[in-house]
Amino acid sequence: GLLVLGPLSDKIGKKYRGNWMAACQFLSVPFTAYAVITPLITISLICFSISLFFIVGSMAVSSALIWDLFDRVDVAKAYGMLAAWMTAAGIVAPYLLGFILEKTNSFNTAYYIFSGSAVLAGFIALILHVRERHLRVCSVQVETFG
């Protein structure tokens, strides 16, 4: 996902990175959900792999998006916050999964929650796209009237 979707997003262009990131998150959701409900382990593994492909691809775009959305002096702070939240998610997710598994005796609920998190991330990426578009409009106005 990183090696394919990252360079592909560069070819599509900077102005669509927020949409690209949202699309990757939204595309991961049905594959995760179907991986949970399918009775075949092979199909489940394929679906989880495709879902992970899109999620990791969105991570490549998120790093580039920070450079587009923030001033140079704020990029390190913004990336540090992104890295902190990703690390926190990596720490909390296994505990959350264990807690849900203990209470429900099923992985399904946890995977549905993770799919819901991907939907939330997709909507946040759309909000970033709105900010990205606003910044482009402002920079065009400054260059025009500068």
JSON list of C-alpha atoms in Angstrom, two decimals:
[
{"chain": "A", "resi": 1, "resn": "GLY", "atom": "CA", "xyz": [0.00, 0.00, 0.00]},
{"chain": "A", "resi": 2, "resn": "LEU", "atom": "CA", "xyz": [2.79, 2.39, 0.87]},
{"chain": "A", "resi": 3, "resn": "LEU", "atom": "CA", "xyz": [4.79, 1.59, -2.24]},
{"chain": "A", "resi": 4, "resn": "VAL", "atom": "CA", "xyz": [1.81, 1.71, -4.61]},
{"chain": "A", "resi": 5, "resn": "LEU", "atom": "CA", "xyz": [-0.62, 4.26, -3.22]},
{"chain": "A", "resi": 6, "resn": "GLY", "atom": "CA", "xyz": [1.96, 6.80, -2.02]},
{"chain": "A", "resi": 7, "resn": "PRO", "atom": "CA", "xyz": [3.55, 7.38, -5.45]},
{"chain": "A", "resi": 8, "resn": "LEU", "atom": "CA", "xyz": [0.14, 7.14, -7.12]},
{"chain": "A", "resi": 9, "resn": "SER", "atom": "CA", "xyz": [-1.15, 9.95, -4.91]},
{"chain": "A", "resi": 10, "resn": "ASP", "atom": "CA", "xyz": [1.84, 12.06, -5.96]},
{"chain": "A", "resi": 11, "resn": "LYS", "atom": "CA", "xyz": [0.94, 11.54, -9.61]},
{"chain": "A", "resi": 12, "resn": "ILE", "atom": "CA", "xyz": [-2.67, 12.51, -9.01]},
{"chain": "A", "resi": 13, "resn": "GLY", "atom": "CA", "xyz": [-1.54, 15.73, -7.41]},
{"chain": "A", "resi": 14, "resn": "LYS", "atom": "CA", "xyz": [-1.23, 17.57, -4.13]},
{"chain": "A", "resi": 15, "resn": "LYS", "atom": "CA", "xyz": [-4.65, 19.13, -4.24]},
{"chain": "A", "resi": 16, "resn": "TYR", "atom": "CA", "xyz": [-6.40, 15.77, -3.92]},
{"chain": "A", "resi": 17, "resn": "ARG", "atom": "CA", "xyz": [-4.40, 14.26, -1.05]},
{"chain": "A", "resi": 18, "resn": "GLY", "atom": "CA", "xyz": [-7.17, 14.78, 1.51]},
{"chain": "A", "resi": 19, "resn": "ASN", "atom": "CA", "xyz": [-9.68, 13.05, -0.75]},
{"chain": "A", "resi": 20, "resn": "TRP", "atom": "CA", "xyz": [-7.17, 10.29, -1.48]},
{"chain": "A", "resi": 21, "resn": "MET", "atom": "CA", "xyz": [-6.63, 9.68, 2.22]},
{"chain": "A", "resi": 22, "resn": "ALA", "atom": "CA", "xyz": [-10.39, 9.61, 2.86]},
{"chain": "A", "resi": 23, "resn": "ALA", "atom": "CA", "xyz": [-10.95, 7.21, -0.04]},
{"chain": "A", "resi": 24, "resn": "CYS", "atom": "CA", "xyz": [-8.28, 4.84, 1.30]},
{"chain": "A", "resi": 25, "resn": "GLN", "atom": "CA", "xyz": [-9.90, 4.82, 4.73]},
{"chain": "A", "resi": 26, "resn": "PHE", "atom": "CA", "xyz": [-13.41, 4.31, 3.33]},
{"chain": "A", "resi": 27, "resn": "LEU", "atom": "CA", "xyz": [-12.23, 1.53, 1.01]},
{"chain": "A", "resi": 28, "resn": "SER", "atom": "CA", "xyz": [-10.72, -0.39, 3.92]},
{"chain": "A", "resi": 29, "resn": "VAL", "atom": "CA", "xyz": [-14.04, -0.62, 5.75]},
{"chain": "A", "resi": 30, "resn": "PRO", "atom": "CA", "xyz": [-16.02, -3.07, 3.56]},
{"chain": "A", "resi": 31, "resn": "PHE", "atom": "CA", "xyz": [-13.03, -5.39, 3.29]},
{"chain": "A", "resi": 32, "resn": "THR", "atom": "CA", "xyz": [-12.62, -5.49, 7.07]},
{"chain": "A", "resi": 33, "resn": "ALA", "atom": "CA", "xyz": [-16.33, -6.06, 7.60]},
{"chain": "A", "resi": 34, "resn": "TYR", "atom": "CA", "xyz": [-16.50, -8.79, 4.97]},
{"chain": "A", "resi": 35, "resn": "ALA", "atom": "CA", "xyz": [-13.40, -10.47, 6.40]},
{"chain": "A", "resi": 36, "resn": "VAL", "atom": "CA", "xyz": [-15.29, -10.85, 9.67]},
{"chain": "A", "resi": 37, "resn": "ILE", "atom": "CA", "xyz": [-18.51, -12.30, 8.26]},
{"chain": "A", "resi": 38, "resn": "THR", "atom": "CA", "xyz": [-17.12, -14.64, 5.62]},
{"chain": "A", "resi": 39, "resn": "PRO", "atom": "CA", "xyz": [-16.93, -18.30, 6.69]},
{"chain": "A", "resi": 40, "resn": "LEU", "atom": "CA", "xyz": [-13.85, -19.00, 4.53]},
{"chain": "A", "resi": 41, "resn": "ILE", "atom": "CA", "xyz": [-10.46, -18.31, 6.10]},
{"chain": "A", "resi": 42, "resn": "THR", "atom": "CA", "xyz": [-8.81, -17.75, 2.70]},
{"chain": "A", "resi": 43, "resn": "ILE", "atom": "CA", "xyz": [-11.32, -15.03, 1.75]},
{"chain": "A", "resi": 44, "resn": "SER", "atom": "CA", "xyz": [-10.99, -13.52, 5.21]},
{"chain": "A", "resi": 45, "resn": "LEU", "atom": "CA", "xyz": [-7.19, -13.27, 4.90]},
{"chain": "A", "resi": 46, "resn": "ILE", "atom": "CA", "xyz": [-7.47, -11.78, 1.41]},
{"chain": "A", "resi": 47, "resn": "CYS", "atom": "CA", "xyz": [-9.97, -9.18, 2.67]},
{"chain": "A", "resi": 48, "resn": "PHE", "atom": "CA", "xyz": [-7.82, -8.28, 5.67]},
{"chain": "A", "resi": 49, "resn": "SER", "atom": "CA", "xyz": [-4.81, -7.92, 3.34]},
{"chain": "A", "resi": 50, "resn": "ILE", "atom": "CA", "xyz": [-6.70, -5.60, 1.00]},
{"chain": "A", "resi": 51, "resn": "SER", "atom": "CA", "xyz": [-7.97, -3.58, 3.96]},
{"chain": "A", "resi": 52, "resn": "LEU", "atom": "CA", "xyz": [-4.44, -3.22, 5.33]},
{"chain": "A", "resi": 53, "resn": "PHE", "atom": "CA", "xyz": [-3.22, -2.24, 1.85]},
{"chain": "A", "resi": 54, "resn": "PHE", "atom": "CA", "xyz": [-5.56, 0.77, 1.87]},
{"chain": "A", "resi": 55, "resn": "ILE", "atom": "CA", "xyz": [-4.91, 1.70, 5.50]},
{"chain": "A", "resi": 56, "resn": "VAL", "atom": "CA", "xyz": [-1.12, 1.70, 5.05]},
{"chain": "A", "resi": 57, "resn": "GLY", "atom": "CA", "xyz": [-1.54, 3.60, 1.78]},
{"chain": "A", "resi": 58, "resn": "SER", "atom": "CA", "xyz": [-3.43, 6.30, 3.62]},
{"chain": "A", "resi": 59, "resn": "MET", "atom": "CA", "xyz": [-0.59, 6.56, 6.11]},
{"chain": "A", "resi": 60, "resn": "ALA", "atom": "CA", "xyz": [1.79, 7.48, 3.29]},
{"chain": "A", "resi": 61, "resn": "VAL", "atom": "CA", "xyz": [-0.57, 10.21, 2.17]},
{"chain": "A", "resi": 62, "resn": "SER", "atom": "CA", "xyz": [-1.03, 11.52, 5.72]},
{"chain": "A", "resi": 63, "resn": "SER", "atom": "CA", "xyz": [2.68, 12.26, 6.00]},
{"chain": "A", "resi": 64, "resn": "ALA", "atom": "CA", "xyz": [2.67, 14.20, 2.74]},
{"chain": "A", "resi": 65, "resn": "LEU", "atom": "CA", "xyz": [-0.53, 16.00, 3.70]},
{"chain": "A", "resi": 66, "resn": "ILE", "atom": "CA", "xyz": [1.14, 17.48, 6.77]},
{"chain": "A", "resi": 67, "resn": "TRP", "atom": "CA", "xyz": [3.70, 19.19, 4.55]},
{"chain": "A", "resi": 68, "resn": "ASP", "atom": "CA", "xyz": [0.88, 20.64, 2.44]},
{"chain": "A", "resi": 69, "resn": "LEU", "atom": "CA", "xyz": [-1.30, 21.88, 5.30]},
{"chain": "A", "resi": 70, "resn": "PHE", "atom": "CA", "xyz": [1.15, 23.39, 7.76]},
{"chain": "A", "resi": 71, "resn": "ASP", "atom": "CA", "xyz": [3.75, 26.14, 7.64]},
{"chain": "A", "resi": 72, "resn": "ARG", "atom": "CA", "xyz": [7.33, 24.91, 7.53]},
{"chain": "A", "resi": 73, "resn": "VAL", "atom": "CA", "xyz": [7.95, 25.85, 11.15]},
{"chain": "A", "resi": 74, "resn": "ASP", "atom": "CA", "xyz": [4.92, 23.85, 12.31]},
{"chain": "A", "resi": 75, "resn": "VAL", "atom": "CA", "xyz": [5.49, 20.67, 10.29]},
{"chain": "A", "resi": 76, "resn": "ALA", "atom": "CA", "xyz": [7.61, 18.98, 12.98]},
{"chain": "A", "resi": 77, "resn": "LYS", "atom": "CA", "xyz": [5.02, 19.72, 15.67]},
{"chain": "A", "resi": 78, "resn": "ALA", "atom": "CA", "xyz": [2.16, 18.47, 13.49]},
{"chain": "A", "resi": 79, "resn": "TYR", "atom": "CA", "xyz": [4.01, 15.32, 12.50]},
{"chain": "A", "resi": 80, "resn": "GLY", "atom": "CA", "xyz": [4.95, 14.72, 16.13]},
{"chain": "A", "resi": 81, "resn": "MET", "atom": "CA", "xyz": [1.28, 14.92, 17.10]},
{"chain": "A", "resi": 82, "resn": "LEU", "atom": "CA", "xyz": [0.36, 12.54, 14.28]},
{"chain": "A", "resi": 83, "resn": "ALA", "atom": "CA", "xyz": [3.06, 10.10, 15.38]},
{"chain": "A", "resi": 84, "resn": "ALA", "atom": "CA", "xyz": [1.92, 10.37, 19.01]},
{"chain": "A", "resi": 85, "resn": "TRP", "atom": "CA", "xyz": [-1.68, 9.57, 18.10]},
{"chain": "A", "resi": 86, "resn": "MET", "atom": "CA", "xyz": [-0.61, 6.67, 15.90]},
{"chain": "A", "resi": 87, "resn": "THR", "atom": "CA", "xyz": [1.53, 5.32, 18.74]},
{"chain": "A", "resi": 88, "resn": "ALA", "atom": "CA", "xyz": [-1.30, 5.76, 21.23]},
{"chain": "A", "resi": 89, "resn": "ALA", "atom": "CA", "xyz": [-3.61, 3.84, 18.90]},
{"chain": "A", "resi": 90, "resn": "GLY", "atom": "CA", "xyz": [-1.01, 1.09, 18.60]},
{"chain": "A", "resi": 91, "resn": "ILE", "atom": "CA", "xyz": [-0.87, 0.83, 22.37]},
{"chain": "A", "resi": 92, "resn": "VAL", "atom": "CA", "xyz": [-4.60, 1.06, 23.07]},
{"chain": "A", "resi": 93, "resn": "ALA", "atom": "CA", "xyz": [-5.85, -1.20, 20.24]},
{"chain": "A", "resi": 94, "resn": "PRO", "atom": "CA", "xyz": [-4.50, -4.52, 21.63]},
{"chain": "A", "resi": 95, "resn": "TYR", "atom": "CA", "xyz": [-5.90, -3.75, 25.08]},
{"chain": "A", "resi": 96, "resn": "LEU", "atom": "CA", "xyz": [-9.24, -2.75, 23.58]},
{"chain": "A", "resi": 97, "resn": "LEU", "atom": "CA", "xyz": [-9.28, -5.90, 21.48]},
{"chain": "A", "resi": 98, "resn": "GLY", "atom": "CA", "xyz": [-8.52, -8.04, 24.54]},
{"chain": "A", "resi": 99, "resn": "PHE", "atom": "CA", "xyz": [-11.20, -6.31, 26.59]},
{"chain": "A", "resi": 100, "resn": "ILE", "atom": "CA", "xyz": [-13.83, -6.76, 23.86]},
{"chain": "A", "resi": 101, "resn": "LEU", "atom": "CA", "xyz": [-12.77, -10.37, 23.32]},
{"chain": "A", "resi": 102, "resn": "GLU", "atom": "CA", "xyz": [-13.06, -11.09, 27.03]},
{"chain": "A", "resi": 103, "resn": "LYS", "atom": "CA", "xyz": [-16.55, -9.57, 27.24]},
{"chain": "A", "resi": 104, "resn": "THR", "atom": "CA", "xyz": [-17.99, -10.95, 23.97]},
{"chain": "A", "resi": 105, "resn": "ASN", "atom": "CA", "xyz": [-15.90, -14.08, 23.26]},
{"chain": "A", "resi": 106, "resn": "SER", "atom": "CA", "xyz": [-15.73, -12.88, 19.66]},
{"chain": "A", "resi": 107, "resn": "PHE", "atom": "CA", "xyz": [-13.34, -10.87, 17.53]},
{"chain": "A", "resi": 108, "resn": "ASN", "atom": "CA", "xyz": [-16.22, -9.62, 15.37]},
{"chain": "A", "resi": 109, "resn": "THR", "atom": "CA", "xyz": [-17.24, -6.72, 17.61]},
{"chain": "A", "resi": 110, "resn": "ALA", "atom": "CA", "xyz": [-13.67, -5.48, 17.82]},
{"chain": "A", "resi": 111, "resn": "TYR", "atom": "CA", "xyz": [-13.26, -5.55, 14.05]},
{"chain": "A", "resi": 112, "resn": "TYR", "atom": "CA", "xyz": [-16.54, -3.69, 13.61]},
{"chain": "A", "resi": 113, "resn": "ILE", "atom": "CA", "xyz": [-15.27, -1.04, 16.02]},
{"chain": "A", "resi": 114, "resn": "PHE", "atom": "CA", "xyz": [-12.02, -0.82, 14.06]},
{"chain": "A", "resi": 115, "resn": "SER", "atom": "CA", "xyz": [-14.04, -0.45, 10.85]},
{"chain": "A", "resi": 116, "resn": "GLY", "atom": "CA", "xyz": [-15.99, 2.36, 12.51]},
{"chain": "A", "resi": 117, "resn": "SER", "atom": "CA", "xyz": [-12.70, 3.99, 13.41]},
{"chain": "A", "resi": 118, "resn": "ALA", "atom": "CA", "xyz": [-11.68, 3.86, 9.75]},
{"chain": "A", "resi": 119, "resn": "VAL", "atom": "CA", "xyz": [-14.95, 5.57, 8.79]},
{"chain": "A", "resi": 120, "resn": "LEU", "atom": "CA", "xyz": [-14.23, 8.27, 11.38]},
{"chain": "A", "resi": 121, "resn": "ALA", "atom": "CA", "xyz": [-10.71, 8.67, 9.99]},
{"chain": "A", "resi": 122, "resn": "GLY", "atom": "CA", "xyz": [-12.19, 9.02, 6.51]},
{"chain": "A", "resi": 123, "resn": "PHE", "atom": "CA", "xyz": [-14.45, 11.85, 7.65]},
{"chain": "A", "resi": 124, "resn": "ILE", "atom": "CA", "xyz": [-11.53, 13.55, 9.38]},
{"chain": "A", "resi": 125, "resn": "ALA", "atom": "CA", "xyz": [-9.58, 13.26, 6.12]},
{"chain": "A", "resi": 126, "resn": "LEU", "atom": "CA", "xyz": [-12.46, 14.97, 4.32]},
{"chain": "A", "resi": 127, "resn": "ILE", "atom": "CA", "xyz": [-12.28, 17.79, 6.86]},
{"chain": "A", "resi": 128, "resn": "LEU", "atom": "CA", "xyz": [-8.55, 18.03, 6.11]},
{"chain": "A", "resi": 129, "resn": "HIS", "atom": "CA", "xyz": [-9.41, 18.24, 2.42]},
{"chain": "A", "resi": 130, "resn": "VAL", "atom": "CA", "xyz": [-11.66, 21.23, 3.10]},
{"chain": "A", "resi": 131, "resn": "ARG", "atom": "CA", "xyz": [-8.78, 22.91, 4.96]},
{"chain": "A", "resi": 132, "resn": "GLU", "atom": "CA", "xyz": [-6.42, 21.98, 2.15]},
{"chain": "A", "resi": 133, "resn": "ARG", "atom": "CA", "xyz": [-8.75, 23.53, -0.43]},
{"chain": "A", "resi": 134, "resn": "HIS", "atom": "CA", "xyz": [-9.17, 26.66, 1.70]},
{"chain": "A", "resi": 135, "resn": "LEU", "atom": "CA", "xyz": [-5.38, 27.05, 1.96]},
{"chain": "A", "resi": 136, "resn": "ARG", "atom": "CA", "xyz": [-5.03, 26.71, -1.82]},
{"chain": "A", "resi": 137, "resn": "VAL", "atom": "CA", "xyz": [-7.69, 29.39, -2.41]},
{"chain": "A", "resi": 138, "resn": "CYS", "atom": "CA", "xyz": [-6.00, 31.73, 0.08]},
{"chain": "A", "resi": 139, "resn": "SER", "atom": "CA", "xyz": [-2.57, 31.22, -1.51]},
{"chain": "A", "resi": 140, "resn": "VAL", "atom": "CA", "xyz": [-4.00, 31.91, -4.99]},
{"chain": "A", "resi": 141, "resn": "GLN", "atom": "CA", "xyz": [-5.59, 35.11, -3.70]},
{"chain": "A", "resi": 142, "resn": "VAL", "atom": "CA", "xyz": [-2.31, 36.22, -2.10]},
{"chain": "A", "resi": 143, "resn": "GLU", "atom": "CA", "xyz": [-0.40, 35.52, -5.32]},
{"chain": "A", "resi": 144, "resn": "THR", "atom": "CA", "xyz": [-3.02, 37.33, -7.41]},
{"chain": "A", "resi": 145, "resn": "PHE", "atom": "CA", "xyz": [-3.38, 40.37, -5.18]},
{"chain": "A", "resi": 146, "resn": "GLY", "atom": "CA", "xyz": [0.01, 40.06, -3.48]}
]
